[in-house]
Structures are given as structure tokens and as C-alpha cells.
mmCIF file of C-alpha atoms in Angstrom:
data_model
loop_
_atom_site.group_PDB
_atom_site.id
_atom_site.type_symbol
_atom_site.label_atom_id
_atom_site.label_comp_id
_atom_site.label_asym_id
_atom_site.label_seq_id
_atom_site.Cartn_x
_atom_site.Cartn_y
_atom_site.Cartn_z
ATOM 1 C CA MET A 1 14.541 14.422 3.914
ATOM 2 C CA ARG A 2 11.248 13.734 5.241
ATOM 3 C CA LEU A 3 10.375 10.555 7.513
ATOM 4 C CA LEU A 4 7.042 9.543 7.424
ATOM 5 C CA PRO A 5 5.988 7.106 10.363
ATOM 6 C CA ALA A 6 3.752 4.933 9.187
ATOM 7 C CA ILE A 7 0.204 3.302 10.679
ATOM 8 C CA ASP A 8 -1.221 0.708 8.675
ATOM 9 C CA LEU A 9 -5.047 -0.453 9.653
ATOM 10 C CA ILE A 10 -7.050 -3.515 10.174
ATOM 11 C CA GLY A 11 -10.097 -3.918 12.053
ATOM 12 C CA GLY A 12 -9.102 -0.518 14.072
ATOM 13 C CA LYS A 13 -5.865 -1.923 14.678
ATOM 14 C CA ILE A 14 -2.358 -1.034 13.529
ATOM 15 C CA VAL A 15 -0.869 -3.897 11.931
ATOM 16 C CA ARG A 16 1.959 -4.805 10.236
ATOM 17 C CA LEU A 17 2.497 -7.500 7.208
ATOM 18 C CA THR A 18 5.440 -9.082 5.618
ATOM 19 C CA GLU A 19 5.607 -8.706 1.749
ATOM 20 C CA GLY A 20 1.652 -7.729 2.126
ATOM 21 C CA ASP A 21 0.554 -11.510 2.853
ATOM 22 C CA PHE A 22 -2.971 -10.649 4.995
ATOM 23 C CA SER A 23 -1.678 -14.022 6.673
ATOM 24 C CA THR A 24 1.286 -12.677 8.805
ATOM 25 C CA GLU A 25 -0.327 -10.082 10.427
ATOM 26 C CA GLU A 26 1.094 -8.489 13.630
ATOM 27 C CA GLN A 27 -0.450 -6.303 15.586
ATOM 28 C CA TYR A 28 0.399 -2.960 17.351
ATOM 29 C CA GLY A 29 -2.244 -1.703 19.121
ATOM 30 C CA ASP A 30 -4.561 1.071 18.929
ATOM 31 C CA PRO A 31 -4.063 4.008 16.582
ATOM 32 C CA TYR A 32 -5.597 6.939 18.449
ATOM 33 C CA GLU A 33 -3.312 5.992 21.256
ATOM 34 C CA LEU A 34 0.088 6.072 19.283
ATOM 35 C CA LEU A 35 -0.932 9.231 17.436
ATOM 36 C CA LYS A 36 -1.903 10.930 21.003
ATOM 37 C CA GLU A 37 1.904 9.512 21.477
ATOM 38 C CA TRP A 38 3.498 11.151 18.220
ATOM 39 C CA GLN A 39 1.594 14.443 18.509
ATOM 40 C CA GLY A 40 3.772 17.796 17.793
ATOM 41 C CA LYS A 41 7.135 15.232 17.229
ATOM 42 C CA VAL A 42 6.446 14.760 13.675
ATOM 43 C CA PRO A 43 4.691 17.439 11.098
ATOM 44 C CA MET A 44 3.353 14.349 8.685
ATOM 45 C CA ILE A 45 2.448 10.862 9.156
ATOM 46 C CA HIS A 46 1.509 7.642 6.338
ATOM 47 C CA LEU A 47 -2.153 6.197 7.308
ATOM 48 C CA ILE A 48 -2.676 2.826 4.998
ATOM 49 C CA ASP A 49 -6.038 0.990 5.369
ATOM 50 C CA LEU A 50 -5.027 -2.231 4.735
ATOM 51 C CA GLU A 51 -8.643 -3.381 4.871
ATOM 52 C CA GLY A 52 -9.902 -1.033 2.399
ATOM 53 C CA ALA A 53 -7.225 -1.798 0.198
ATOM 54 C CA LYS A 54 -8.336 -5.955 0.512
ATOM 55 C CA ALA A 55 -12.391 -4.486 0.373
ATOM 56 C CA GLY A 56 -12.279 -2.354 -2.493
ATOM 57 C CA GLU A 57 -13.647 0.909 -0.286
ATOM 58 C CA PRO A 58 -12.065 3.066 2.913
ATOM 59 C CA ARG A 59 -12.787 1.891 6.025
ATOM 60 C CA HIS A 60 -10.863 3.494 8.630
ATOM 61 C CA LEU A 61 -11.503 7.622 7.570
ATOM 62 C CA ASP A 62 -12.463 7.901 10.856
ATOM 63 C CA VAL A 63 -8.778 7.759 11.789
ATOM 64 C CA VAL A 64 -7.497 10.176 9.376
ATOM 65 C CA ARG A 65 -10.108 12.829 10.538
ATOM 66 C CA TYR A 66 -8.665 12.290 14.409
ATOM 67 C CA ALA A 67 -4.777 12.567 12.894
ATOM 68 C CA LYS A 68 -5.859 15.888 11.330
ATOM 69 C CA SER A 69 -7.675 16.862 14.329
ATOM 70 C CA LEU A 70 -4.517 16.699 15.987
ATOM 71 C CA GLY A 71 -2.155 18.722 13.274
ATOM 72 C CA PHE A 72 -0.637 16.085 11.544
ATOM 73 C CA LEU A 73 -0.682 16.852 8.109
ATOM 74 C CA VAL A 74 -1.894 13.363 6.459
ATOM 75 C CA GLN A 75 -0.678 11.081 3.469
ATOM 76 C CA THR A 76 -3.464 7.973 3.119
ATOM 77 C CA GLY A 77 -4.530 5.766 0.950
ATOM 78 C CA GLY A 78 -6.409 2.240 0.595
ATOM 79 C CA GLY A 79 -9.204 1.258 -1.168
ATOM 80 C CA ILE A 80 -10.237 4.236 -2.982
ATOM 81 C CA ARG A 81 -11.551 3.354 -6.547
ATOM 82 C CA SER A 82 -14.542 5.316 -6.973
ATOM 83 C CA GLU A 83 -15.161 9.221 -7.183
ATOM 84 C CA ALA A 84 -17.178 8.312 -3.834
ATOM 85 C CA SER A 85 -14.963 7.017 -2.200
ATOM 86 C CA LEU A 86 -12.517 9.843 -3.523
ATOM 87 C CA ASP A 87 -14.500 12.537 -2.545
ATOM 88 C CA ALA A 88 -14.832 11.223 0.856
ATOM 89 C CA VAL A 89 -11.419 10.644 1.577
ATOM 90 C CA MET A 90 -10.227 14.322 0.246
ATOM 91 C CA GLU A 91 -13.381 15.458 2.880
ATOM 92 C CA THR A 92 -11.003 14.326 6.067
ATOM 93 C CA GLY A 93 -9.035 16.719 4.792
ATOM 94 C CA ALA A 94 -6.197 14.882 4.055
ATOM 95 C CA ASP A 95 -3.031 16.381 2.506
ATOM 96 C CA ARG A 96 -2.315 13.748 0.461
ATOM 97 C CA VAL A 97 -4.206 10.783 -0.915
ATOM 98 C CA LEU A 98 -2.830 7.627 -2.525
ATOM 99 C CA LEU A 99 -4.389 5.936 -5.686
ATOM 100 C CA GLY A 100 -3.480 2.685 -6.774
ATOM 101 C CA THR A 101 -5.593 -0.234 -8.667
ATOM 102 C CA LYS A 102 -7.392 2.283 -10.014
ATOM 103 C CA ALA A 103 -4.862 4.395 -10.814
ATOM 104 C CA PHE A 104 -3.561 1.628 -13.189
ATOM 105 C CA THR A 105 -6.932 0.052 -14.259
ATOM 106 C CA ASP A 106 -8.239 3.078 -14.812
ATOM 107 C CA PRO A 107 -6.296 6.065 -16.682
ATOM 108 C CA ASP A 108 -9.483 7.758 -17.159
ATOM 109 C CA PHE A 109 -10.382 7.797 -13.112
ATOM 110 C CA LEU A 110 -6.897 8.974 -12.844
ATOM 111 C CA ASP A 111 -7.272 11.980 -14.961
ATOM 112 C CA LYS A 112 -10.306 13.196 -13.382
ATOM 113 C CA ALA A 113 -8.879 12.975 -10.270
ATOM 114 C CA ILE A 114 -5.582 14.980 -10.757
ATOM 115 C CA GLU A 115 -7.953 17.525 -12.601
ATOM 116 C CA LYS A 116 -10.320 17.753 -9.450
ATOM 117 C CA TYR A 117 -7.848 17.263 -6.873
ATOM 118 C CA GLY A 118 -4.281 18.625 -8.310
ATOM 119 C CA LYS A 119 -1.126 17.928 -6.409
ATOM 120 C CA ARG A 120 -3.081 16.012 -3.552
ATOM 121 C CA VAL A 121 -3.595 13.238 -5.286
ATOM 122 C CA ALA A 122 -0.511 10.831 -5.421
ATOM 123 C CA VAL A 123 0.375 6.980 -6.337
ATOM 124 C CA ALA A 124 1.261 4.027 -4.842
ATOM 125 C CA LEU A 125 3.129 2.215 -6.923
ATOM 126 C CA ASP A 126 3.325 -1.235 -5.593
ATOM 127 C CA ALA A 127 5.678 -3.853 -7.235
ATOM 128 C CA TYR A 128 7.699 -7.264 -7.117
ATOM 129 C CA ASP A 129 10.438 -7.719 -8.489
ATOM 130 C CA GLY A 130 9.725 -4.582 -11.046
ATOM 131 C CA LYS A 131 5.472 -5.487 -11.696
ATOM 132 C CA VAL A 132 3.153 -3.606 -10.469
ATOM 133 C CA ALA A 133 0.923 -5.336 -7.791
ATOM 134 C CA ILE A 134 -2.634 -4.356 -7.753
ATOM 135 C CA ASN A 135 -5.883 -4.913 -5.276
ATOM 136 C CA GLY A 136 -3.795 -4.806 -2.112
ATOM 137 C CA TRP A 137 -0.763 -6.558 -3.651
ATOM 138 C CA GLN A 138 -3.033 -9.509 -3.680
ATOM 139 C CA GLU A 139 -2.730 -9.327 -8.076
ATOM 140 C CA ALA A 140 0.258 -9.308 -9.973
ATOM 141 C CA THR A 141 0.465 -7.875 -13.173
ATOM 142 C CA LYS A 142 2.874 -7.345 -16.613
ATOM 143 C CA LEU A 143 2.833 -3.648 -15.885
ATOM 144 C CA ASP A 144 6.451 -2.780 -15.639
ATOM 145 C CA ASP A 145 7.030 -0.355 -12.576
ATOM 146 C CA ILE A 146 9.197 2.028 -14.336
ATOM 147 C CA SER A 147 7.066 2.299 -17.692
ATOM 148 C CA VAL A 148 4.265 2.750 -15.503
ATOM 149 C CA ALA A 149 5.920 5.313 -13.458
ATOM 150 C CA GLN A 150 7.140 7.454 -16.935
ATOM 151 C CA ASP A 151 3.324 7.374 -18.054
ATOM 152 C CA LEU A 152 2.001 8.477 -13.984
ATOM 153 C CA VAL A 153 4.142 11.508 -14.879
ATOM 154 C CA LYS A 154 3.289 12.227 -18.216
ATOM 155 C CA ARG A 155 -0.446 12.205 -16.503
ATOM 156 C CA GLY A 156 0.467 14.848 -14.576
ATOM 157 C CA ILE A 157 1.073 12.980 -11.060
ATOM 158 C CA GLU A 158 3.522 14.899 -8.815
ATOM 159 C CA THR A 159 4.450 12.145 -6.100
ATOM 160 C CA ILE A 160 4.874 8.507 -6.621
ATOM 161 C CA LEU A 161 5.093 5.996 -3.348
ATOM 162 C CA TYR A 162 6.932 3.229 -3.975
ATOM 163 C CA THR A 163 6.624 0.173 -1.944
ATOM 164 C CA ASP A 164 9.177 -2.685 -3.042
ATOM 165 C CA ILE A 165 7.447 -5.443 -1.839
ATOM 166 C CA GLY A 166 9.929 -8.162 -1.514
ATOM 167 C CA SER A 167 11.232 -5.893 1.315
ATOM 168 C CA ASP A 168 8.132 -4.860 3.074
ATOM 169 C CA GLY A 169 8.391 -5.506 6.504
ATOM 170 C CA LYS A 170 11.379 -7.513 6.514
ATOM 171 C CA LEU A 171 13.306 -4.560 8.085
ATOM 172 C CA ASN A 172 16.386 -5.658 5.793
ATOM 173 C CA GLY A 173 16.719 -2.343 4.122
ATOM 174 C CA PRO A 174 15.050 -0.702 1.147
ATOM 175 C CA ASN A 175 15.376 -1.839 -2.450
ATOM 176 C CA VAL A 176 17.908 1.229 -3.328
ATOM 177 C CA SER A 177 18.864 0.015 -6.293
ATOM 178 C CA ARG A 178 14.957 0.247 -7.696
ATOM 179 C CA MET A 179 14.873 3.597 -6.257
ATOM 180 C CA LYS A 180 18.196 4.997 -8.024
ATOM 181 C CA ALA A 181 16.518 3.610 -11.232
ATOM 182 C CA LEU A 182 13.090 5.435 -10.736
ATOM 183 C CA ARG A 183 15.536 8.793 -9.611
ATOM 184 C CA GLN A 184 17.229 8.779 -12.964
ATOM 185 C CA ILE A 185 13.773 8.560 -15.306
ATOM 186 C CA VAL A 186 11.345 11.004 -12.903
ATOM 187 C CA ASN A 187 11.293 14.269 -11.488
ATOM 188 C CA VAL A 188 8.667 14.372 -9.280
ATOM 189 C CA THR A 189 8.373 13.592 -5.331
ATOM 190 C CA LEU A 190 9.971 10.653 -4.836
ATOM 191 C CA ILE A 191 9.058 8.611 -1.699
ATOM 192 C CA ALA A 192 10.428 4.808 -0.736
ATOM 193 C CA SER A 193 8.448 2.752 1.154
ATOM 194 C CA GLY A 194 9.617 -1.228 2.561
ATOM 195 C CA GLY A 195 12.090 -2.003 4.505
ATOM 196 C CA VAL A 196 13.270 0.925 5.646
ATOM 197 C CA THR A 197 15.014 0.105 9.239
ATOM 198 C CA THR A 198 18.514 2.346 10.064
ATOM 199 C CA GLU A 199 20.166 5.445 9.788
ATOM 200 C CA GLU A 200 22.436 3.828 7.131
ATOM 201 C CA ASP A 201 19.102 3.151 4.771
ATOM 202 C CA VAL A 202 18.201 6.636 5.259
ATOM 203 C CA LYS A 203 21.554 7.869 4.251
ATOM 204 C CA GLU A 204 21.547 5.879 1.066
ATOM 205 C CA LEU A 205 18.257 6.903 -0.069
ATOM 206 C CA LYS A 206 19.069 10.445 0.641
ATOM 207 C CA MET A 207 22.248 10.203 -1.668
ATOM 208 C CA ALA A 208 19.831 8.609 -4.303
ATOM 209 C CA LYS A 209 18.361 11.697 -4.440
ATOM 210 C CA ILE A 210 14.848 10.306 -2.681
ATOM 211 C CA ASP A 211 12.609 12.885 -1.679
ATOM 212 C CA GLU A 212 10.418 11.031 1.349
ATOM 213 C CA ALA A 213 10.775 7.885 3.262
ATOM 214 C CA VAL A 214 8.136 5.795 5.043
ATOM 215 C CA VAL A 215 9.326 3.852 8.607
ATOM 216 C CA GLY A 216 6.968 1.465 9.351
ATOM 217 C CA LYS A 217 7.559 -2.303 11.086
ATOM 218 C CA ALA A 218 10.806 -0.814 12.377
ATOM 219 C CA LEU A 219 9.678 1.613 14.446
ATOM 220 C CA LEU A 220 6.517 -0.457 15.693
ATOM 221 C CA SER A 221 8.745 -2.765 16.437
ATOM 222 C CA GLY A 222 10.816 -0.991 18.182
ATOM 223 C CA LYS A 223 14.060 -0.880 16.209
ATOM 224 C CA VAL A 224 14.058 2.636 16.207
ATOM 225 C CA SER A 225 12.707 5.218 17.904
ATOM 226 C CA ILE A 226 10.650 7.685 17.205
ATOM 227 C CA ASP A 227 12.887 10.175 18.483
ATOM 228 C CA GLU A 228 15.765 8.762 16.594
ATOM 229 C CA LEU A 229 13.366 9.283 12.945
ATOM 230 C CA ILE A 230 13.549 13.094 14.143
ATOM 231 C CA GLU A 231 17.031 13.251 14.077
ATOM 232 C CA TRP A 232 17.757 11.144 11.255
ATOM 233 C CA GLU A 233 15.016 13.449 9.225
ATOM 234 C CA ALA A 234 17.297 16.675 10.994
ATOM 235 C CA ARG A 235 20.805 14.698 9.791
ATOM 236 C CA TYR A 236 19.987 14.441 6.316
ATOM 237 C CA ALA A 237 17.540 17.127 5.713
#
């Protein structure tokens, strides 16, 4: 099981939000410095442009380029809602690019993205109480997360990042039951996000046959160290 250290960005700074609420912003320093600290320790990181997600266009491509220059594999997303934005993110060399809002509001855009970039295109499926949220989690929809996941697979998506918004930033553990439900209906790379904090969380996700998990606030707040994360990944590989 792969564990992805997460960096969320607003205004050039590392931040964490609780349940996607921008009023709960906590800052954790400079992304360039943290990336240098992590260099050579972990192969892949998760970089999310929260400012871009809210604005509707990427705002931190320089951080993605820097991470690539240090040798990281990079999964990134936030604000990619046009072909030009998608091309710009892909040109940074990002290994996985997450589409969110546009994947649900414009299926033709998603189809064209998959046709052009193949498995480098992934989808960030963010949900609260089983309903998909869009526009940087600021807008709820009536779309059922399970049904949406099934449709994504039919369209050719090979990687789905599922964030349980109700768990995000709370350090209370992931929504394992929802991840299990998704695992039963989709046979793609499935990534858990939201609340992953302890080794027991990782163990439960591994038992649920989840492929990868994002670790954000637990790492940034010091609840878990990068070295512990490496140990857990090796233990539950």
C-alpha cells in the first residue's frame, strides 16, 4: 500500500483546512523547504492547489515543477477546468493529474482528457454524506458517489481519489466503510483521503484492499513523522 504525503497550497504556503472550510485555514510553512526535507525519503507526493480549486484555475504550478526537479513522482490537482489549464499542468511533468469539478459538470471534457493523456488523468471524487461536492468543496450536488464512481470507470478512468469531506482534517480516522463500498464496485486504483492518522488506519485500509492513502494534517501537525510513514508503507506494502 502506497502512502502519499500531502501538501495543500494557498498563497504559496502549506495549509490545512477542516472539512474543506476555508475559514479553518491553518498554515504550516513553506512548501519548498518541506519538499527539500522529504527529498529522497518518499517516492510520491500529493500536491493540491486549494487556491486554484476555489478560483477555477491553477495557481501553484511552480511548486509542482520544483517537486519534479527534486525527483518526486507528483499527483496534483486543483482548479483544472479548461483544456489550457490541463495542458499547463501536464507540461509540468506531473505524473497524475486530478480532475474534480469539471469531471462531473462536463463529461465531454473528461472524455477528451482521457483520450489525450490516458492514465495520467485521475479523478478526485470528493463527497459529504455520499453526495459529490464541487468547486473546491464549496458546492454540494445531488450526485451519488457510488454511481459516479461506476460511471467514471466506464469512461476509462483508472485512478480515483476519494475524499470523505466529513473526515478531512479532523484526525479521527478515514471513512473505511465508504471505502469498502467503493472497493466492491470499482476495480481501479483507489486512493483514500481524509482523516488518515494512525497505523491502525493504514492497516484497516489495507484490509479493505485500498491501494493508496493520502496523509496530510497528521503529518504536518506532527501526529506522525515522515519516517513513521515510510515504516508503515513498508509494513503494509
